[in-house]
Amino acid sequence: MRNIIIFIGLFLSLSIRLNAENNIEPDFAQLIANRFSKQWVSSLQEKVYLQTDKPYYSAGENIWFKCYLVNATTLEPNALSQFIYVELIDKSDSVVSRVKIKKDSLGFSGYLKLKPEIPSGYYELRAYSYWMQNTSSDFFFKKIVFIGNMIDDRITSKITYGKPNNGLVPVLITFSDLLKRPIVGKNVEIIQNWNRTLKKKITKTTDKDGSISLQILFDPKNDSKKKFEASINDEKYKTKFYLPIFDTDYDVQFFPESGILLNNNLQSVAFKAIGKKGLSVGVTGKIYTNKNEEISEFSTLNKGMGKFTIQTQPNESYYALVKSTNGIEKRFELPKTEAEGISVHLVYNRGRILYEVVNQTSFPNKSLYLLLHSRGKVLVVQQLKSLDGQIIESELPPGIVSFSVIDSLGHTFCERLSFIRSNTFPIISMESDKSTYSKRELVNLIFSVKSSLFKLVNDGNFSISITDSHIVKLDSLGDNILSNLLLSSDIKGYVEDPAAYFIDNKITTREKTDVLMMTQGWRRFNTADVVKAIYKQPKYYVEEGQALSGKVLNIFNKPSKNCEIMMISPYKNSIKIAKTDSVGRYLIDGIEFPDSTTFILKAKKSRSLTDVEIVPDSDEFPKSNEFIPTPLNNDNSPNEEYFKQSKDKYYYEGGMRVINLGEVTVKANKVTDTQNEYYSGMADEEVKSDQLEKYSGMTFLNFLYTIPGIRVTGESVSIRGSNYNPLFLVDNVEMNDISDISYLTTNDIERIQVFKGANAAIFGLRGGNGVIAITLKSGVEVKKGTPISLAHISPLGYQKPEYFYVPKYEVDSVLKSSQPDLRSTIYWNPALKSDSNGIIHVKFYTADNENNYSVVIEGITENGEICRYEDYLKCK
């Protein structure tokens, strides 16, 4: 009879089944629980999910988003970080845009503004907290988005690649104008960036079809990201293309269930086939023994993954002959069999998970324990009195659950992941005040949120996106809040179509999910390390507030301790004082500042005759080396109608026309109009260029000696009758520090004018000590020197809130406006909260296009319940 594991109070507290009948030592079970508890309580991990208003965008738009930052174990929105970073990254791993989002009463929300000149292509949206860097960037939120650009639509280009041959790729690029007519007889310059010896430009002329053809040289063994640019200088047009990976080679990895292939055992083995492009490859194959005896065959079940069963025998090894869908045949060795080891086999059957442990070691069964944990929270520590058993799936929390066999010495013998499905998510329903809506009409929606037990959910935090379903096609298989928080955020690697694993509860869907669990070997929580109480020490702090930090060095380039730092900022007229510690470090905390805030930092060491150097810490961000899949022959338009409408909307709302220029060089000469100097002709003394030439190469300060009435001592200058430095003007610009101009020589100066006494009165109080005005020769610029004890910095601050605009057609003048309402995102609100009755009210006006609307609500409750709802509104 199978042992049945029962869970009590599973969702309320840490539950460990301690049964006296099984002789389990309570101290050991509690020890394991405490070790995992330290992992997720003392060093709690965070995860973040972003809901965006739509799946793709046009240049000139905003990417609106809501960030859900949660405890990675409980999924409760109680993570400690107060800031989230959101980035847009292109295919060359350049960060196109980055914003810092500050938490408010309803979480994190913001936007990324897309420049009207942004190139069309695929980009990655990445989000993380500073603390999340301790877990590695593999667990950051990542989403692939397409951005199209038809704002500069004078010329469009399409590229087609041929079959590579001997390191050369045939390329055909076709150019057409706004009316889709071929652009004929134009010179096109091509330059590529991955081979320095071939970085010279190639010039081709478009034929009668508006096309150019060329051979691109590439090294198939070089996996670096490659791009080349094409420009038509006559048309002031420039675009770039990213070279795809043409190699059709692939790799197949084999994964014995729970990680070990035991001798003389009937065992399941999963496999995963990945192409050079990083995406799955369909394969078929056969398994052979080392005596070339065929014993099994297999084929892909889903996304390059599948599994098969083999009966292993002593002293046998195994290999696979595999054939990909494009006909390439390869041989792969299976993992070596082991005579000793422990494995776990899982099977789902009618609401229960059946497990069977195979023990081929000298360890007695009673010395082994079955450990179950979900996202680092221990569910079961049970002695293996029986090697098989069953667990009721509904008593397990949804998401990935780890089954491991351990012993009391801290050894982890094997681990098997299982994905647990649940029907206990909150239920959202929608009521509308009308069945159908016309254009520019008010819509009133009421959403009711109830738990799976039909209790009111009055603590939910939600965001809603309503889009034109005709031109914005939702990605039904892409990541959503359910698939992300329960699946893709807990395993490393790119998961193709993650929402597909949540479509239904059919056996085939379960099998596809189980194969994913068997092949995705890397996960967020390392069971073996935690069982041994091995923890990774955090390098990055929890960002609960904003601060400025750095160091101060003395004249010997050593730390300067007990040095005073003054911080001045125009934001809220802030002034703060800090001191360096024993290693010369300073920290100015207890401040807050939005983006584009500037700070002045001044370091001063008391009773020191020499200046100290202040070195502020610069912003540091994680590197980007991202996988952004791209179709081989670029289809630049997921929905061409959408991008045309977005272009029209951009211009109707006053957007500037953008022309992507090729490389241009602007040259100009400095113009100095002395007639516009308001003090021209009023100087007491004037030295012109012909006089200055007689003292060629003399420094400016030394030349001042020659002017009557001026006294110079070191860098101290005074005009007769005053004991203080005069006002210095260089090309009508006031100089605050004489050191900024002390480097000038007579060769740099066109003329010098000296004002003293009554003639200096035209400068007001500034001229009280006299004035020396300098006019520089054409091409000479002032080099301002900044003292090493002074620093001007502008670190990344938080984004100031901006709200999604929805027109209100409440009065006839607005309702009857001739300007078209071309919204594709009809309504976006990241700050919805259910009231005490579990109700959410939403109001907005429809746009002009009479298309149906897609409605998507996502959110999370205070106790970590994930909410998602999708529906449609009819418009006529």
Tab-separated table of C-alpha atoms in Angstrom, residues 192-510:
chain	number	residue	atom	x	y	z
A	192	GLN	CA	29.793	45.982	-41.188
A	193	ASN	CA	31.098	45.973	-37.608
A	194	TRP	CA	32.432	42.479	-36.893
A	195	ASN	CA	35.576	42.274	-39.012
A	196	ARG	CA	38.013	45.165	-38.633
A	197	THR	CA	40.018	44.232	-41.697
A	198	LEU	CA	36.879	44.439	-43.841
A	199	LYS	CA	35.364	47.495	-42.209
A	200	LYS	CA	35.730	49.592	-45.322
A	201	LYS	CA	32.559	50.711	-47.063
A	202	ILE	CA	31.026	48.779	-49.934
A	203	THR	CA	29.046	50.807	-52.462
A	204	LYS	CA	26.264	49.259	-54.536
A	205	THR	CA	23.703	50.851	-56.896
A	206	THR	CA	20.025	49.894	-56.735
A	207	ASP	CA	18.638	48.178	-59.836
A	208	LYS	CA	15.259	48.584	-61.539
A	209	ASP	CA	13.600	46.713	-58.661
A	210	GLY	CA	15.183	49.009	-56.076
A	211	SER	CA	17.444	46.175	-54.939
A	212	ILE	CA	21.102	45.610	-54.287
A	213	SER	CA	22.729	42.224	-53.919
A	214	LEU	CA	25.998	41.477	-52.191
A	215	GLN	CA	27.963	38.763	-50.412
A	216	ILE	CA	28.495	39.263	-46.691
A	217	LEU	CA	31.618	37.627	-45.265
A	218	PHE	CA	31.198	35.977	-41.866
A	219	ASP	CA	32.807	33.354	-39.672
A	220	PRO	CA	30.223	30.732	-38.597
A	221	LYS	CA	32.385	29.843	-35.586
A	222	ASN	CA	32.174	33.404	-34.284
A	223	ASP	CA	28.989	33.699	-32.236
A	224	SER	CA	29.389	37.412	-31.492
A	225	LYS	CA	26.484	39.651	-32.380
A	226	LYS	CA	26.946	41.158	-35.808
A	227	LYS	CA	25.300	44.089	-37.538
A	228	PHE	CA	25.811	46.129	-40.672
A	229	GLU	CA	24.518	49.501	-41.787
A	230	ALA	CA	23.084	50.580	-45.108
A	231	SER	CA	22.810	54.248	-46.053
A	232	ILE	CA	21.604	56.200	-49.090
A	233	ASN	CA	23.336	59.526	-48.664
A	234	ASP	CA	21.405	61.242	-51.493
A	235	GLU	CA	18.190	60.522	-49.625
A	236	LYS	CA	19.611	61.132	-46.137
A	237	TYR	CA	18.574	57.612	-45.174
A	238	LYS	CA	20.314	55.154	-42.889
A	239	THR	CA	19.265	51.821	-41.401
A	240	LYS	CA	20.905	48.857	-39.692
A	241	PHE	CA	20.475	45.112	-39.920
A	242	TYR	CA	21.494	42.454	-37.412
A	243	LEU	CA	22.989	39.391	-38.996
A	244	PRO	CA	21.116	36.258	-37.895
A	245	ILE	CA	22.797	32.970	-37.094
A	246	PHE	CA	22.825	30.812	-40.209
A	247	ASP	CA	24.393	27.735	-38.686
A	248	THR	CA	21.822	24.912	-38.781
A	249	ASP	CA	23.799	22.834	-36.304
A	250	TYR	CA	22.094	21.778	-33.096
A	251	ASP	CA	22.806	20.140	-29.783
A	252	VAL	CA	20.822	17.539	-27.844
A	253	GLN	CA	21.148	17.066	-24.108
A	254	PHE	CA	19.800	14.070	-22.204
A	255	PHE	CA	18.470	14.286	-18.646
A	256	PRO	CA	17.847	11.070	-16.673
A	257	GLU	CA	14.918	11.522	-14.331
A	258	SER	CA	16.112	13.068	-11.041
A	259	GLY	CA	19.628	13.457	-12.434
A	260	ILE	CA	21.189	9.983	-12.418
A	261	LEU	CA	21.025	7.024	-14.836
A	262	LEU	CA	21.179	3.872	-12.708
A	263	ASN	CA	22.295	0.423	-13.824
A	264	ASN	CA	19.765	-2.355	-14.174
A	265	ASN	CA	16.804	-0.016	-13.870
A	266	LEU	CA	13.749	0.984	-15.917
A	267	GLN	CA	14.137	4.745	-16.120
A	268	SER	CA	12.753	7.767	-17.922
A	269	VAL	CA	15.172	10.016	-19.782
A	270	ALA	CA	14.177	13.464	-21.066
A	271	PHE	CA	15.921	15.331	-23.866
A	272	LYS	CA	16.130	18.866	-25.190
A	273	ALA	CA	17.273	19.882	-28.691
A	274	ILE	CA	18.510	23.447	-29.152
A	275	GLY	CA	19.735	25.075	-32.363
A	276	LYS	CA	22.546	27.584	-32.712
A	277	LYS	CA	19.942	30.374	-32.710
A	278	GLY	CA	19.051	29.463	-29.119
A	279	LEU	CA	15.592	28.214	-30.051
A	280	SER	CA	14.199	24.694	-29.983
A	281	VAL	CA	14.664	22.225	-32.838
A	282	GLY	CA	12.343	19.361	-33.685
A	283	VAL	CA	14.111	15.990	-33.734
A	284	THR	CA	13.531	12.249	-33.975
A	285	GLY	CA	15.958	9.562	-32.944
A	286	LYS	CA	16.809	6.069	-31.768
A	287	ILE	CA	18.728	4.798	-28.754
A	288	TYR	CA	21.421	2.170	-29.173
A	289	THR	CA	23.606	0.179	-26.808
A	290	ASN	CA	27.375	0.132	-27.111
A	291	LYS	CA	26.830	-3.115	-29.060
A	292	ASN	CA	24.755	-1.131	-31.606
A	293	GLU	CA	21.512	-2.785	-30.506
A	294	GLU	CA	18.464	-0.553	-30.941
A	295	ILE	CA	16.470	-0.413	-27.690
A	296	SER	CA	14.236	2.680	-27.934
A	297	GLU	CA	13.119	5.500	-30.180
A	298	PHE	CA	11.899	9.016	-29.499
A	299	SER	CA	10.555	12.189	-31.072
A	300	THR	CA	9.968	15.732	-29.957
A	301	LEU	CA	6.867	16.262	-27.831
A	302	ASN	CA	7.063	20.053	-27.510
A	303	LYS	CA	9.603	22.808	-28.263
A	304	GLY	CA	12.518	20.459	-28.873
A	305	MET	CA	11.742	18.455	-25.703
A	306	GLY	CA	10.516	14.929	-25.123
A	307	LYS	CA	11.257	11.786	-23.161
A	308	PHE	CA	11.623	8.036	-23.520
A	309	THR	CA	12.065	5.009	-21.266
A	310	ILE	CA	14.959	2.550	-21.313
A	311	GLN	CA	15.847	-0.548	-19.329
A	312	THR	CA	19.510	-0.174	-18.433
A	313	GLN	CA	21.821	-3.142	-18.006
A	314	PRO	CA	25.132	-3.580	-16.173
A	315	ASN	CA	28.265	-2.704	-18.166
A	316	GLU	CA	26.286	-1.068	-20.981
A	317	SER	CA	26.608	2.420	-22.383
A	318	TYR	CA	24.184	4.159	-24.724
A	319	TYR	CA	24.126	6.590	-27.590
A	320	ALA	CA	21.489	8.248	-29.752
A	321	LEU	CA	21.314	8.789	-33.482
A	322	VAL	CA	19.305	11.956	-33.949
A	323	LYS	CA	17.829	13.589	-37.031
A	324	SER	CA	16.609	17.197	-37.035
A	325	THR	CA	13.623	18.481	-39.031
A	326	ASN	CA	16.005	19.942	-41.631
A	327	GLY	CA	17.602	16.531	-42.163
A	328	ILE	CA	20.882	16.861	-40.234
A	329	GLU	CA	21.874	13.579	-38.555
A	330	LYS	CA	24.157	13.493	-35.508
A	331	ARG	CA	25.288	11.115	-32.817
A	332	PHE	CA	25.105	11.969	-29.104
A	333	GLU	CA	26.269	9.988	-26.099
A	334	LEU	CA	23.871	9.477	-23.205
A	335	PRO	CA	25.118	10.062	-19.642
A	336	LYS	CA	27.098	7.192	-18.190
A	337	THR	CA	25.206	4.710	-16.053
A	338	GLU	CA	25.993	4.481	-12.352
A	339	ALA	CA	26.049	1.254	-10.347
A	340	GLU	CA	25.211	3.129	-7.144
A	341	GLY	CA	22.840	5.977	-6.566
A	342	ILE	CA	19.298	7.002	-5.709
A	343	SER	CA	16.602	8.226	-8.058
A	344	VAL	CA	13.016	9.451	-7.783
A	345	HIS	CA	10.303	8.645	-10.302
A	346	LEU	CA	7.092	10.744	-10.438
A	347	VAL	CA	3.787	10.003	-12.156
A	348	TYR	CA	0.577	12.028	-12.127
A	349	ASN	CA	-2.659	10.055	-11.848
A	350	ARG	CA	-6.124	11.532	-11.288
A	351	GLY	CA	-5.284	14.334	-8.903
A	352	ARG	CA	-2.441	12.535	-7.151
A	353	ILE	CA	1.337	12.541	-7.615
A	354	LEU	CA	2.737	9.052	-7.243
A	355	TYR	CA	6.388	8.813	-6.295
A	356	GLU	CA	8.797	5.882	-6.252
A	357	VAL	CA	12.336	5.966	-4.877
A	358	VAL	CA	14.993	3.569	-6.173
A	359	ASN	CA	17.802	3.043	-3.660
A	360	GLN	CA	20.888	1.352	-5.138
A	361	THR	CA	23.257	2.279	-2.325
A	362	SER	CA	24.407	0.733	0.932
A	363	PHE	CA	22.420	3.299	2.895
A	364	PRO	CA	19.411	1.786	4.718
A	365	ASN	CA	16.086	3.200	3.598
A	366	LYS	CA	15.353	4.425	7.124
A	367	SER	CA	18.455	6.642	6.992
A	368	LEU	CA	16.999	8.536	4.028
A	369	TYR	CA	14.424	11.309	3.972
A	370	LEU	CA	12.055	12.629	1.363
A	371	LEU	CA	12.249	16.425	1.231
A	372	LEU	CA	9.638	18.545	-0.541
A	373	HIS	CA	9.900	22.301	-0.850
A	374	SER	CA	8.154	24.928	-2.923
A	375	ARG	CA	10.206	28.012	-3.835
A	376	GLY	CA	12.396	27.367	-0.790
A	377	LYS	CA	9.560	26.761	1.684
A	378	VAL	CA	9.734	23.289	3.234
A	379	LEU	CA	6.552	21.247	2.909
A	380	VAL	CA	7.634	17.745	3.928
A	381	VAL	CA	10.575	16.057	5.629
A	382	GLN	CA	9.646	12.375	5.882
A	383	GLN	CA	11.653	9.280	6.612
A	384	LEU	CA	11.658	6.811	3.732
A	385	LYS	CA	10.200	3.874	5.589
A	386	SER	CA	8.392	3.101	2.362
A	387	LEU	CA	10.008	3.726	-1.023
A	388	ASP	CA	6.771	4.699	-2.697
A	389	GLY	CA	3.827	6.885	-1.875
A	390	GLN	CA	1.377	9.445	-3.157
A	391	ILE	CA	0.556	13.083	-2.591
A	392	ILE	CA	-2.739	14.830	-3.234
A	393	GLU	CA	-1.883	17.580	-5.709
A	394	SER	CA	-4.500	20.036	-4.415
A	395	GLU	CA	-2.723	20.087	-1.039
A	396	LEU	CA	0.455	21.420	-2.625
A	397	PRO	CA	0.954	25.113	-3.431
A	398	PRO	CA	0.839	26.030	-7.141
A	399	GLY	CA	4.125	26.322	-9.004
A	400	ILE	CA	7.360	24.323	-8.963
A	401	VAL	CA	7.801	21.789	-6.155
A	402	SER	CA	11.125	20.027	-5.587
A	403	PHE	CA	11.254	16.323	-4.558
A	404	SER	CA	14.645	15.359	-3.103
A	405	VAL	CA	16.152	12.452	-1.227
A	406	ILE	CA	18.558	13.513	1.540
A	407	ASP	CA	20.180	12.032	4.622
A	408	SER	CA	20.895	13.368	8.094
A	409	LEU	CA	24.487	14.180	7.148
A	410	GLY	CA	23.353	16.804	4.642
A	411	HIS	CA	23.835	14.793	1.456
A	412	THR	CA	21.389	15.368	-1.382
A	413	PHE	CA	21.266	12.251	-3.562
A	414	CYS	CA	18.789	13.335	-6.236
A	415	GLU	CA	16.202	15.963	-7.085
A	416	ARG	CA	13.140	15.958	-9.335
A	417	LEU	CA	10.974	18.967	-10.106
A	418	SER	CA	7.225	18.798	-10.544
A	419	PHE	CA	4.849	21.537	-11.613
A	420	ILE	CA	1.731	21.800	-9.466
A	421	ARG	CA	-1.464	23.111	-10.998
A	422	SER	CA	-4.161	24.856	-9.022
A	423	ASN	CA	-7.740	25.984	-9.415
A	424	THR	CA	-7.598	28.119	-6.289
A	425	PHE	CA	-6.866	31.452	-7.937
A	426	PRO	CA	-9.235	34.373	-7.303
A	427	ILE	CA	-12.145	34.715	-9.702
A	428	ILE	CA	-12.753	38.008	-11.518
A	429	SER	CA	-16.010	38.844	-13.288
A	430	MET	CA	-16.906	41.908	-15.371
A	431	GLU	CA	-20.176	43.794	-15.794
A	432	SER	CA	-20.618	46.583	-18.358
A	433	ASP	CA	-23.378	49.210	-18.407
A	434	LYS	CA	-24.087	48.422	-22.087
A	435	SER	CA	-23.728	45.419	-24.356
A	436	THR	CA	-22.268	47.452	-27.234
A	437	TYR	CA	-20.606	50.856	-27.466
A	438	SER	CA	-20.209	53.424	-30.219
A	439	LYS	CA	-17.353	55.858	-30.752
A	440	ARG	CA	-16.502	58.503	-28.100
A	441	GLU	CA	-18.967	56.953	-25.683
A	442	LEU	CA	-18.556	56.620	-21.925
A	443	VAL	CA	-17.952	53.071	-20.698
A	444	ASN	CA	-18.668	52.031	-17.108
A	445	LEU	CA	-17.231	48.711	-15.987
A	446	ILE	CA	-17.570	46.942	-12.657
A	447	PHE	CA	-15.190	44.127	-11.783
A	448	SER	CA	-15.902	41.780	-8.897
A	449	VAL	CA	-12.988	39.897	-7.319
A	450	LYS	CA	-13.668	36.795	-5.221
A	451	SER	CA	-11.453	34.056	-3.898
A	452	SER	CA	-11.834	30.459	-5.067
A	453	LEU	CA	-14.027	29.969	-1.976
A	454	PHE	CA	-16.184	32.916	-3.182
A	455	LYS	CA	-15.023	35.222	-0.407
A	456	LEU	CA	-14.563	38.905	-1.267
A	457	VAL	CA	-11.005	39.964	-2.147
A	458	ASN	CA	-10.641	43.455	-0.694
A	459	ASP	CA	-6.857	43.714	-0.578
A	460	GLY	CA	-5.970	43.250	-4.218
A	461	ASN	CA	-3.639	45.509	-6.178
A	462	PHE	CA	-4.391	45.498	-9.923
A	463	SER	CA	-3.542	47.007	-13.294
A	464	ILE	CA	-5.756	47.053	-16.371
A	465	SER	CA	-5.069	47.403	-20.075
A	466	ILE	CA	-7.819	47.894	-22.655
A	467	THR	CA	-6.683	47.827	-26.286
A	468	ASP	CA	-8.176	47.896	-29.773
A	469	SER	CA	-8.384	44.172	-30.517
A	470	HIS	CA	-8.321	44.689	-34.285
A	471	ILE	CA	-4.926	46.369	-34.490
A	472	VAL	CA	-3.383	45.104	-31.227
A	473	LYS	CA	-3.209	41.329	-31.291
A	474	LEU	CA	-2.606	39.897	-27.836
A	475	ASP	CA	0.055	37.218	-27.458
A	476	SER	CA	-1.887	34.346	-25.932
A	477	LEU	CA	1.274	32.247	-25.465
A	478	GLY	CA	3.587	34.953	-24.112
A	479	ASP	CA	4.469	35.399	-20.453
A	480	ASN	CA	1.703	36.666	-18.174
A	481	ILE	CA	1.536	37.145	-14.424
A	482	LEU	CA	0.570	33.505	-13.823
A	483	SER	CA	3.163	31.880	-16.056
A	484	ASN	CA	5.885	34.252	-14.885
A	485	LEU	CA	5.468	34.158	-11.110
A	486	LEU	CA	4.759	30.420	-11.002
A	487	LEU	CA	7.051	29.096	-13.734
A	488	SER	CA	9.449	31.117	-15.885
A	489	SER	CA	10.802	33.303	-13.056
A	490	ASP	CA	12.003	30.242	-11.090
A	491	ILE	CA	14.085	28.525	-13.786
A	492	LYS	CA	17.018	29.735	-15.827
A	493	GLY	CA	17.032	29.884	-19.564
A	494	TYR	CA	14.650	31.045	-22.234
A	495	VAL	CA	11.217	29.412	-21.980
A	496	GLU	CA	9.398	29.457	-25.299
A	497	ASP	CA	5.669	30.278	-25.126
A	498	PRO	CA	5.403	29.969	-21.308
A	499	ALA	CA	1.655	30.698	-21.177
A	500	ALA	CA	1.027	27.591	-23.297
A	501	TYR	CA	1.626	25.479	-20.184
A	502	PHE	CA	-1.391	27.152	-18.530
A	503	ILE	CA	-3.910	26.888	-21.359
A	504	ASP	CA	-5.744	23.872	-19.930
A	505	ASN	CA	-5.405	20.900	-17.614
A	506	LYS	CA	-5.321	18.206	-20.278
A	507	ILE	CA	-2.968	15.238	-20.012
A	508	THR	CA	-0.974	16.411	-23.066
A	509	THR	CA	-0.406	19.842	-21.486
A	510	ARG	CA	0.682	18.180	-18.249
